[in-house]
CSV table of N, CA and C in Angstrom, one decimal:
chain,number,residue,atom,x,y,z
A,1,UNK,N,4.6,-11.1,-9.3
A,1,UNK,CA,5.9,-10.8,-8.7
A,1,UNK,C,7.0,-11.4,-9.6
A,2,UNK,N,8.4,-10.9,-9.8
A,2,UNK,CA,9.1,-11.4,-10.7
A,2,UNK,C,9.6,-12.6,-9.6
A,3,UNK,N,9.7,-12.9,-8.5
A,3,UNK,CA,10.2,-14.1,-8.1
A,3,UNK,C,8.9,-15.5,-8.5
A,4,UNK,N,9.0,-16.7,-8.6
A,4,UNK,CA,8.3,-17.5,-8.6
A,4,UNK,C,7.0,-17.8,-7.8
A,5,UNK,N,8.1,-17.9,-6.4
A,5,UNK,CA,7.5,-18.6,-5.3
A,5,UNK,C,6.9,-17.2,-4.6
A,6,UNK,N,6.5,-16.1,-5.1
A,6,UNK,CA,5.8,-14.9,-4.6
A,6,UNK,C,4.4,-14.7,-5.0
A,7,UNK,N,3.8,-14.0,-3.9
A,7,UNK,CA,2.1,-13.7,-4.7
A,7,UNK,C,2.3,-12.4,-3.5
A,8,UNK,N,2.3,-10.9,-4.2
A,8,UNK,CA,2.3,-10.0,-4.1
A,8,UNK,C,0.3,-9.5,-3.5
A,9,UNK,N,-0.3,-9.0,-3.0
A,9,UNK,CA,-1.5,-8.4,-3.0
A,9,UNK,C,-1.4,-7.0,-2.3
A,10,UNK,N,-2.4,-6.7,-3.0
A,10,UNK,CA,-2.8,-4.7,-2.2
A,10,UNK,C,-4.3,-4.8,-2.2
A,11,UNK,N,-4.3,-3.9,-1.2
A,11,UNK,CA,-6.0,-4.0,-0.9
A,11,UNK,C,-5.9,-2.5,0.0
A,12,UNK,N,-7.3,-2.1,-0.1
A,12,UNK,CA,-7.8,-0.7,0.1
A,12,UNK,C,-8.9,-0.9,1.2
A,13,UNK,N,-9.1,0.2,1.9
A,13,UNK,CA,-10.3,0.6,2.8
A,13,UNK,C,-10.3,1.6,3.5
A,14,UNK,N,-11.4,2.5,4.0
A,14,UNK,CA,-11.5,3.5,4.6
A,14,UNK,C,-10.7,3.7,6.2
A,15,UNK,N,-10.9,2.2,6.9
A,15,UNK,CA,-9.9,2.0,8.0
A,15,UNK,C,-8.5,0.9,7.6
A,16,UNK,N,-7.7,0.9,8.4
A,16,UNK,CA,-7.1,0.4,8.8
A,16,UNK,C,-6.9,-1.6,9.1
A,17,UNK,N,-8.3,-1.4,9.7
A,17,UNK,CA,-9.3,-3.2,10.1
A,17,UNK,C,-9.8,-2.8,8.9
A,18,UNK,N,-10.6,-2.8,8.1
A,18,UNK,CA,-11.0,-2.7,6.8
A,18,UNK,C,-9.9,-3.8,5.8
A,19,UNK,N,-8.7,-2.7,5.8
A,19,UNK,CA,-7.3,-3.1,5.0
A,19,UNK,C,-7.1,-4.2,5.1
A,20,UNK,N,-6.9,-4.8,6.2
A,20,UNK,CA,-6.3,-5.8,6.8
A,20,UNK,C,-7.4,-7.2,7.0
A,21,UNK,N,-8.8,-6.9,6.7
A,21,UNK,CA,-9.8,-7.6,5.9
A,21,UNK,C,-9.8,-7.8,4.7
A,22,UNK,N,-9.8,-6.9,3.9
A,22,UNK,CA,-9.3,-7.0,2.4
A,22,UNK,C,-8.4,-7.7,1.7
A,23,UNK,N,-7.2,-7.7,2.5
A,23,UNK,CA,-6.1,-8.3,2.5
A,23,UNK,C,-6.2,-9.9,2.6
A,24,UNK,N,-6.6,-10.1,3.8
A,24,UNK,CA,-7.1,-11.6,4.0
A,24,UNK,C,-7.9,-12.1,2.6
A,25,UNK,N,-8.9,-11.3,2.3
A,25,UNK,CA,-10.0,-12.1,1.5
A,25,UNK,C,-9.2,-12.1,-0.2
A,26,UNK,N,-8.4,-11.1,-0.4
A,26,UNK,CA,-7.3,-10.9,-1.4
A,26,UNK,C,-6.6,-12.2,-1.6
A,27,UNK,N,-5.4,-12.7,-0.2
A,27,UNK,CA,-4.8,-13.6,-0.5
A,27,UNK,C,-5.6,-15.4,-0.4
A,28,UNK,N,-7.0,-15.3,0.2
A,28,UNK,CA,-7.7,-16.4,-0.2
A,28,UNK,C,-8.1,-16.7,-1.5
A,29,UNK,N,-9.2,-15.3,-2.1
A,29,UNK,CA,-9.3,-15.5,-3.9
A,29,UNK,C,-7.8,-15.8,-4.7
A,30,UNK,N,-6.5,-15.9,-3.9
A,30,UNK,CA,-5.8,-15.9,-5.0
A,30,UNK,C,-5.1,-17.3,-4.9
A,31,UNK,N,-5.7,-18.4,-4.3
A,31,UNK,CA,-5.5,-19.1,-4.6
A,31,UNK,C,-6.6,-20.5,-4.0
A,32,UNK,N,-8.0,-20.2,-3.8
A,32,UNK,CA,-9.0,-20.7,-3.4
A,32,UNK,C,-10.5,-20.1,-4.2
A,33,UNK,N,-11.1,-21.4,-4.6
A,33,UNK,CA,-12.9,-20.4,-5.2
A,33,UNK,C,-13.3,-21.2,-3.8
A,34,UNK,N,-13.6,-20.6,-3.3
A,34,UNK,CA,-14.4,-20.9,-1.6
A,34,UNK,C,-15.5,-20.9,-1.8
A,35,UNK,N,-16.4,-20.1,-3.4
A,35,UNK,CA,-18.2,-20.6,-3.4
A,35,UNK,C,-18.5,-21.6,-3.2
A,36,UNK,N,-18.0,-23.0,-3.4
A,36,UNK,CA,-18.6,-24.0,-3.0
A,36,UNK,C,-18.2,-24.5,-1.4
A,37,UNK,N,-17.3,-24.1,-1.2
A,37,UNK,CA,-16.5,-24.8,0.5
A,37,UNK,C,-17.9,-24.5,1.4
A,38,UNK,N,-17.5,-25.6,2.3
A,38,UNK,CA,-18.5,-26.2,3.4
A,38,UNK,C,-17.8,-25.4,4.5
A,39,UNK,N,-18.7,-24.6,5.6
A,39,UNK,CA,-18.1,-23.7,6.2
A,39,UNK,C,-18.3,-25.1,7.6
A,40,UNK,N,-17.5,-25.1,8.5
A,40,UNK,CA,-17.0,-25.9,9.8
A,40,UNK,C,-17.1,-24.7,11.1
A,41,UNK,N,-17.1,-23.6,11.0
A,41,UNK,CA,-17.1,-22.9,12.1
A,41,UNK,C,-16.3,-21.7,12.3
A,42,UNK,N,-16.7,-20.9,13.1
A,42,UNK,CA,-16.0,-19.2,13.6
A,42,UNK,C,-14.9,-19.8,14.9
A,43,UNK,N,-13.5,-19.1,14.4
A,43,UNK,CA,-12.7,-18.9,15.0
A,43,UNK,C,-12.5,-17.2,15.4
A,44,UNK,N,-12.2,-17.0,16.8
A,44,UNK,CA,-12.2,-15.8,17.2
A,44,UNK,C,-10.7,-15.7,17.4
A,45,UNK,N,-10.1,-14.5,17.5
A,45,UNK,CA,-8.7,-14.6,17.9
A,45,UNK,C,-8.3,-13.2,18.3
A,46,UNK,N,-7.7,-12.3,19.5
A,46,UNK,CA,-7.1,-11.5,19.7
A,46,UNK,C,-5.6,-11.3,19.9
A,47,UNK,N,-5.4,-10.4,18.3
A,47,UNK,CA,-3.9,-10.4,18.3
A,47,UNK,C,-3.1,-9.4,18.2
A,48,UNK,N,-1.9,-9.4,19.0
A,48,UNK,CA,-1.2,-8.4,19.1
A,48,UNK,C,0.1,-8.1,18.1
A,49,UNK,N,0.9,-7.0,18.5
A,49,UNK,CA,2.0,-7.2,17.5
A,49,UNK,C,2.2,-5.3,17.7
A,50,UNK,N,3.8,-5.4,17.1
A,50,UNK,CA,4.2,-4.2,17.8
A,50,UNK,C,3.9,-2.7,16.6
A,51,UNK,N,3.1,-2.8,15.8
A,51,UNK,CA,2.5,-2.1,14.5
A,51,UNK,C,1.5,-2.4,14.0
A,52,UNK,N,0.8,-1.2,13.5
A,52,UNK,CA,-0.2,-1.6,12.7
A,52,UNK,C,0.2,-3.0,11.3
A,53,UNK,N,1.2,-2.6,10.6
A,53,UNK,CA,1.8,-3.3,9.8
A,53,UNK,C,2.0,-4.7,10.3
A,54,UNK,N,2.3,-4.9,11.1
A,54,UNK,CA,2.7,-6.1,12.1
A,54,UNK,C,1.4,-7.0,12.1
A,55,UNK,N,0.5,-6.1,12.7
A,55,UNK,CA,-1.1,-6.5,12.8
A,55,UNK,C,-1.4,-7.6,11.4
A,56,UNK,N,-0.8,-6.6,10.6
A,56,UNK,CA,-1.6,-7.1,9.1
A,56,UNK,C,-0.7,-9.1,8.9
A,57,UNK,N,0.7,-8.3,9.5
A,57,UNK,CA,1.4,-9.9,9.4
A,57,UNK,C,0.5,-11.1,9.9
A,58,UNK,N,0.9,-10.5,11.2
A,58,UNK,CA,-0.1,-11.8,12.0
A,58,UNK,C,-1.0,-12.7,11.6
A,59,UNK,N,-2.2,-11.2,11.4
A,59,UNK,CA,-3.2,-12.2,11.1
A,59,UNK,C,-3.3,-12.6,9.4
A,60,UNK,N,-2.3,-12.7,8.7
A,60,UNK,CA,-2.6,-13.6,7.5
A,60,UNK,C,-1.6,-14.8,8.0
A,61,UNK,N,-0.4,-14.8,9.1
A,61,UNK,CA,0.3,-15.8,8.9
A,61,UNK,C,-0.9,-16.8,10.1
A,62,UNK,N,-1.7,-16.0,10.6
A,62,UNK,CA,-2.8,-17.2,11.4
A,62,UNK,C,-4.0,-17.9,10.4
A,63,UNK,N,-4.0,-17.3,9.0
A,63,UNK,CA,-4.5,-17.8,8.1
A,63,UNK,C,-3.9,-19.2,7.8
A,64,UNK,N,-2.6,-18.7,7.6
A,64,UNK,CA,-1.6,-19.7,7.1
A,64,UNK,C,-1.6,-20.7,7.8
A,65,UNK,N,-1.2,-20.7,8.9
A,65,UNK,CA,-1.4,-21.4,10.5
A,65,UNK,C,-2.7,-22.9,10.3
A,66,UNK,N,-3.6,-21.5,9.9
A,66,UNK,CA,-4.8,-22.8,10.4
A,66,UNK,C,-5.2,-23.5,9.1
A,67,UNK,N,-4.8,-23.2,8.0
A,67,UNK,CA,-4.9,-23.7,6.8
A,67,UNK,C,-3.8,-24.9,7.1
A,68,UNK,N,-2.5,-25.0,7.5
A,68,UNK,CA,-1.8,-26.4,7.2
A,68,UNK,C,-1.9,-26.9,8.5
A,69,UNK,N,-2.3,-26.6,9.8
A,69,UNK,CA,-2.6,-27.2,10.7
A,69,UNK,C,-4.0,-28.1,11.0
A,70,UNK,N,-4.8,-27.0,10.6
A,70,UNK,CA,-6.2,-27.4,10.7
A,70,UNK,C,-6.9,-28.1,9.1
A,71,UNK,N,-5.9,-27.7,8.3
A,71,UNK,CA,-6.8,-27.6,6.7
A,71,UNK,C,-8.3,-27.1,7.0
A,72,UNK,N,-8.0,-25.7,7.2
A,72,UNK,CA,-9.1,-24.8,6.8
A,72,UNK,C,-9.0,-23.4,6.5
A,73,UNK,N,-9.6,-22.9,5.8
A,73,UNK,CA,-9.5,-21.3,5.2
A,73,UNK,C,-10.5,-20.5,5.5
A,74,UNK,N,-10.3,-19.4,5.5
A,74,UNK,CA,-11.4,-18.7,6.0
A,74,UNK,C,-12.4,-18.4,4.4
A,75,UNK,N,-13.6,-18.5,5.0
A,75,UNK,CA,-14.7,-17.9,3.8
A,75,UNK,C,-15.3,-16.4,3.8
A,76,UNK,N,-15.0,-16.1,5.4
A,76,UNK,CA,-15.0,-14.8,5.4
A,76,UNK,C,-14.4,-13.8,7.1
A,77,UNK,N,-14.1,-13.1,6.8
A,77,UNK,CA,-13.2,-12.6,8.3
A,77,UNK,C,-13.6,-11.1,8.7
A,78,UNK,N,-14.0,-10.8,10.1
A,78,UNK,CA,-14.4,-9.7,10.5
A,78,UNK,C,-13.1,-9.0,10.9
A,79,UNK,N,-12.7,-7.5,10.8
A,79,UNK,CA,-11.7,-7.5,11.7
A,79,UNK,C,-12.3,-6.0,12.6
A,80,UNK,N,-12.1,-6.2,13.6
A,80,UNK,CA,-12.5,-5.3,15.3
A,80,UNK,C,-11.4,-4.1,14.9
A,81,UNK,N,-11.9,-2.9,15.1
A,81,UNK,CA,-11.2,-1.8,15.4
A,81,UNK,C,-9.3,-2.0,15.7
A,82,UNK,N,-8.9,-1.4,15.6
A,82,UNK,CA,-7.4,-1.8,16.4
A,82,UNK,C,-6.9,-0.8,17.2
A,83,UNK,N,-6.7,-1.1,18.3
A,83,UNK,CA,-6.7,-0.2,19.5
A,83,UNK,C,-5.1,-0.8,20.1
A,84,UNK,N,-4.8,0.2,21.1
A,84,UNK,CA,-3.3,0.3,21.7
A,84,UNK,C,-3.2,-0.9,22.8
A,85,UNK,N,-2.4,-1.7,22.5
A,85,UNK,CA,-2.6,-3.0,23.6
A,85,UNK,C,-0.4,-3.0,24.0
A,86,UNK,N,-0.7,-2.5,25.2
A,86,UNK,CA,0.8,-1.9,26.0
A,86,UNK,C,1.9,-1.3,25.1
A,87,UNK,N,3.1,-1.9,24.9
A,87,UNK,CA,3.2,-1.2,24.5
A,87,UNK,C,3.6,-1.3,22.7
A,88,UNK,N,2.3,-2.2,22.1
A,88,UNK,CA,2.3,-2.2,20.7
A,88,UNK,C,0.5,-1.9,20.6
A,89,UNK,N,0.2,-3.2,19.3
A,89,UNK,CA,-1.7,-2.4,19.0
A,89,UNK,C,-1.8,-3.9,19.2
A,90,UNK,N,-3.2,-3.7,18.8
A,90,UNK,CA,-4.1,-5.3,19.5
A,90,UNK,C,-5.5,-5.0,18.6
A,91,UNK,N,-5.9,-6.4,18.0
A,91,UNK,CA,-7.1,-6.1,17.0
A,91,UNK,C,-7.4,-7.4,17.5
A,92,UNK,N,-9.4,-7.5,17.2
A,92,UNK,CA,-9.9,-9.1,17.7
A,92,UNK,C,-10.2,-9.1,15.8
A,93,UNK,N,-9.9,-10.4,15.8
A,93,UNK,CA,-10.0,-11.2,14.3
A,93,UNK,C,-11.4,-12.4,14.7
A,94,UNK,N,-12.4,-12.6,13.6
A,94,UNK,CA,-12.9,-13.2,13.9
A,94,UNK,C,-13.1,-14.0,12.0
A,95,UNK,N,-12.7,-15.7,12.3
A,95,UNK,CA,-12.5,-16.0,10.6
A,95,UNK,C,-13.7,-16.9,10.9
A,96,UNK,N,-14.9,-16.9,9.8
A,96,UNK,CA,-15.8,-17.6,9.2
A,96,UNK,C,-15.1,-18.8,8.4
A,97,UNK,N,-14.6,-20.1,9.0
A,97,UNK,CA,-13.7,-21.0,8.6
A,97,UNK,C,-14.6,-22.4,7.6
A,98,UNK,N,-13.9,-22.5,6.7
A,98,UNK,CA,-14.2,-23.5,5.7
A,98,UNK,C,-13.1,-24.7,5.8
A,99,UNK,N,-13.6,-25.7,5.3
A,99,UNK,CA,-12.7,-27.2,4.8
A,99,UNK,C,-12.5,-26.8,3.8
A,100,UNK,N,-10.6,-26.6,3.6
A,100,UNK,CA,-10.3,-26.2,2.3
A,100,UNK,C,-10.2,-27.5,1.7
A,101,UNK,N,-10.5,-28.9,1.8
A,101,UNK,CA,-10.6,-29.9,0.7
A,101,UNK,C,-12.0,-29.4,0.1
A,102,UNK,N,-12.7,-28.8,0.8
A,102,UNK,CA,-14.1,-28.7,-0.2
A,102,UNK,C,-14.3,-27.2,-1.3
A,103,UNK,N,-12.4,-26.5,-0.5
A,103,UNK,CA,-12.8,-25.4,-1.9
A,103,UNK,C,-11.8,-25.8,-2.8
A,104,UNK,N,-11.8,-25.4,-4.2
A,104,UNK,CA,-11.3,-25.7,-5.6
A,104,UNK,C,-10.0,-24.8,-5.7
A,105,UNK,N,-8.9,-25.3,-5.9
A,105,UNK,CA,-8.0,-24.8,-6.0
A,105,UNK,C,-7.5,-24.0,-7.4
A,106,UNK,N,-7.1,-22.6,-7.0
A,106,UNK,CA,-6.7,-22.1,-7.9
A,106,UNK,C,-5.3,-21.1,-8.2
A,107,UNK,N,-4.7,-21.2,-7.2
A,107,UNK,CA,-3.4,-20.9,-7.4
A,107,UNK,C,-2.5,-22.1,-6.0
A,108,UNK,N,-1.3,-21.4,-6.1
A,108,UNK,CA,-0.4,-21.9,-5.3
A,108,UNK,C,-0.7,-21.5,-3.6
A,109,UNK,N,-0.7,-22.8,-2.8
A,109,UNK,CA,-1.3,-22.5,-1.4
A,109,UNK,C,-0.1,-21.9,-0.7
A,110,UNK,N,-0.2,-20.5,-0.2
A,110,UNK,CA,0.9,-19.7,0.7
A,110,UNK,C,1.5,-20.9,2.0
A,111,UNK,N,2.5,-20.2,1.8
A,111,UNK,CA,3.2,-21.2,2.7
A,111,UNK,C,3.9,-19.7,4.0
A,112,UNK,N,4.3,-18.8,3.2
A,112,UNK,CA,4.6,-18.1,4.6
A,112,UNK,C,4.3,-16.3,4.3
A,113,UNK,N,4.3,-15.2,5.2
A,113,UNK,CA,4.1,-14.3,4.9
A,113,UNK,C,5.8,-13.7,5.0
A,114,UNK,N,5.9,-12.8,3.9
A,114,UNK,CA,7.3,-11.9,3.8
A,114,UNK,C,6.9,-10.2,4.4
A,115,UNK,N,8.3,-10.2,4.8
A,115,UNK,CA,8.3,-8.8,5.1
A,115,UNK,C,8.7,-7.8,4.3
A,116,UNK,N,9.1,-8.3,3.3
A,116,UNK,CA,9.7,-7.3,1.9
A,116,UNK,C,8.3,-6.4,1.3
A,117,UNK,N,8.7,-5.7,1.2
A,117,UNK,CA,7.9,-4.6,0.7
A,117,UNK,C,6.4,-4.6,1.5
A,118,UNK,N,6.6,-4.5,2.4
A,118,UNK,CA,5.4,-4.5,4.0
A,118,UNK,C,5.3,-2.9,3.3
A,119,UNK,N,3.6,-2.8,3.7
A,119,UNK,CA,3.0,-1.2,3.7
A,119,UNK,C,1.7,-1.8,4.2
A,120,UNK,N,1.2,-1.0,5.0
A,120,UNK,CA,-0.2,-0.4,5.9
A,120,UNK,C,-0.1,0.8,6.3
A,121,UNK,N,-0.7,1.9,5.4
A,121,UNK,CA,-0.6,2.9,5.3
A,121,UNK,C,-2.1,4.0,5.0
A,122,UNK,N,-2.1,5.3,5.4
A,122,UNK,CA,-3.5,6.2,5.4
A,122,UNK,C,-3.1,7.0,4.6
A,123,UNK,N,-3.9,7.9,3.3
A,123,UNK,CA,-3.8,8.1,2.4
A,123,UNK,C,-5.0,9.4,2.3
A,124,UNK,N,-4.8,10.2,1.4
A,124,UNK,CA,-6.1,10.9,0.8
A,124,UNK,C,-7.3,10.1,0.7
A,125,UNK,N,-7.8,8.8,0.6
A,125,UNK,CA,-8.3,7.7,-0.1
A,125,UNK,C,-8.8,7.0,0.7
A,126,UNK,N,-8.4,6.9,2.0
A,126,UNK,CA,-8.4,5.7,3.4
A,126,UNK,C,-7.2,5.2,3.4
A,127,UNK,N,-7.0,4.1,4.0
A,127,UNK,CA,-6.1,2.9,3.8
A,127,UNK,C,-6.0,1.8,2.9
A,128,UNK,N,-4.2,2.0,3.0
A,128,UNK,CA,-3.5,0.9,1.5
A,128,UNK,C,-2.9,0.5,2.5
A,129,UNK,N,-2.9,-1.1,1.7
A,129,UNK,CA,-1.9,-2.1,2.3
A,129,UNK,C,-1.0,-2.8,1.0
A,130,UNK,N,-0.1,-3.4,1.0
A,130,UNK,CA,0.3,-4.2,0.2
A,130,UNK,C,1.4,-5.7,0.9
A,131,UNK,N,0.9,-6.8,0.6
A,131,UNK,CA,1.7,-7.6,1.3
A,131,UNK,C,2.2,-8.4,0.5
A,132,UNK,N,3.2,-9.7,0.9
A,132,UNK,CA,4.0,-10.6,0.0
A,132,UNK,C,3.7,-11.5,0.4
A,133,UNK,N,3.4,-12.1,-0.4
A,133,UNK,CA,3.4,-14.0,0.4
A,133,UNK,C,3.9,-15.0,-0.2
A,134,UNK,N,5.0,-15.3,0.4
A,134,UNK,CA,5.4,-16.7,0.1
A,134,UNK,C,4.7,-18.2,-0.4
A,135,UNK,N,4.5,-18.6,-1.7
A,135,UNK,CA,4.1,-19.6,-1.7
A,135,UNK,C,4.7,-20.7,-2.4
């Protein structure tokens, strides 16, 4: 990204929860090697939000969330179908969580998610996403 404090990612998949998996595991490799991290446990979470795009917010800023609250990262994340929950969408997230003192640091740890150049989008291809993150 030409700003500093940015880390740009895009990620691909046949769905939608796919994308929005990819995405997650995108903005962990880009600044965590998690082969060696000690995993601590499965967090489950059902989250709402008024877009598919929104969806994708959320659940990287609950990445973010439990990384400076909890100091942990995920090592690996399921994401559940996304279905119509009143009157926006609703996906269940489920993060395979690690002690991020035990993974090796390799870029700048995100500090927040941006909305600038937000895309979750279906294609000839499947689904594209592209997100920003503040770090």
């Amino acid at each position: 990204m030409p700003h500093t404090a940015d880390m740009q990612v895009e990620a691909w998949s046949p769905t939608a929860a796919g994308c929005i998996g990819e995405a997650v595991r995108a903005v962990v490799e880009g600044f965590a090697d998690t082969s060696g991290a000690s995993a601590v446990g499965d967090h489950e979470y059902a989250i709402t939000a008024e877009s598919d795009e929104y969806l994708l917010v959320s659940v990287l800023e609950e990445v973010v969330y439990r990384m400076d609250v909890d100091g942990e990262i995920p090592l690996d994340v399921e994401v559940g179908a996304i279905r119509s929950a009143g009157d926006g969408r609703g996906v269940s997230v489920r993060f395979r969580m690690a002690d991020a003192g035990t993974a090796v640091a390799v870029g700048a740890v995100p500090k927040a998610v941006s909305l600038h150049d937000l895309q979750l989008r279906c294609g000839p291809g499947g689904w594209t996403c592209r997100v920003t993150i503040d770090v």
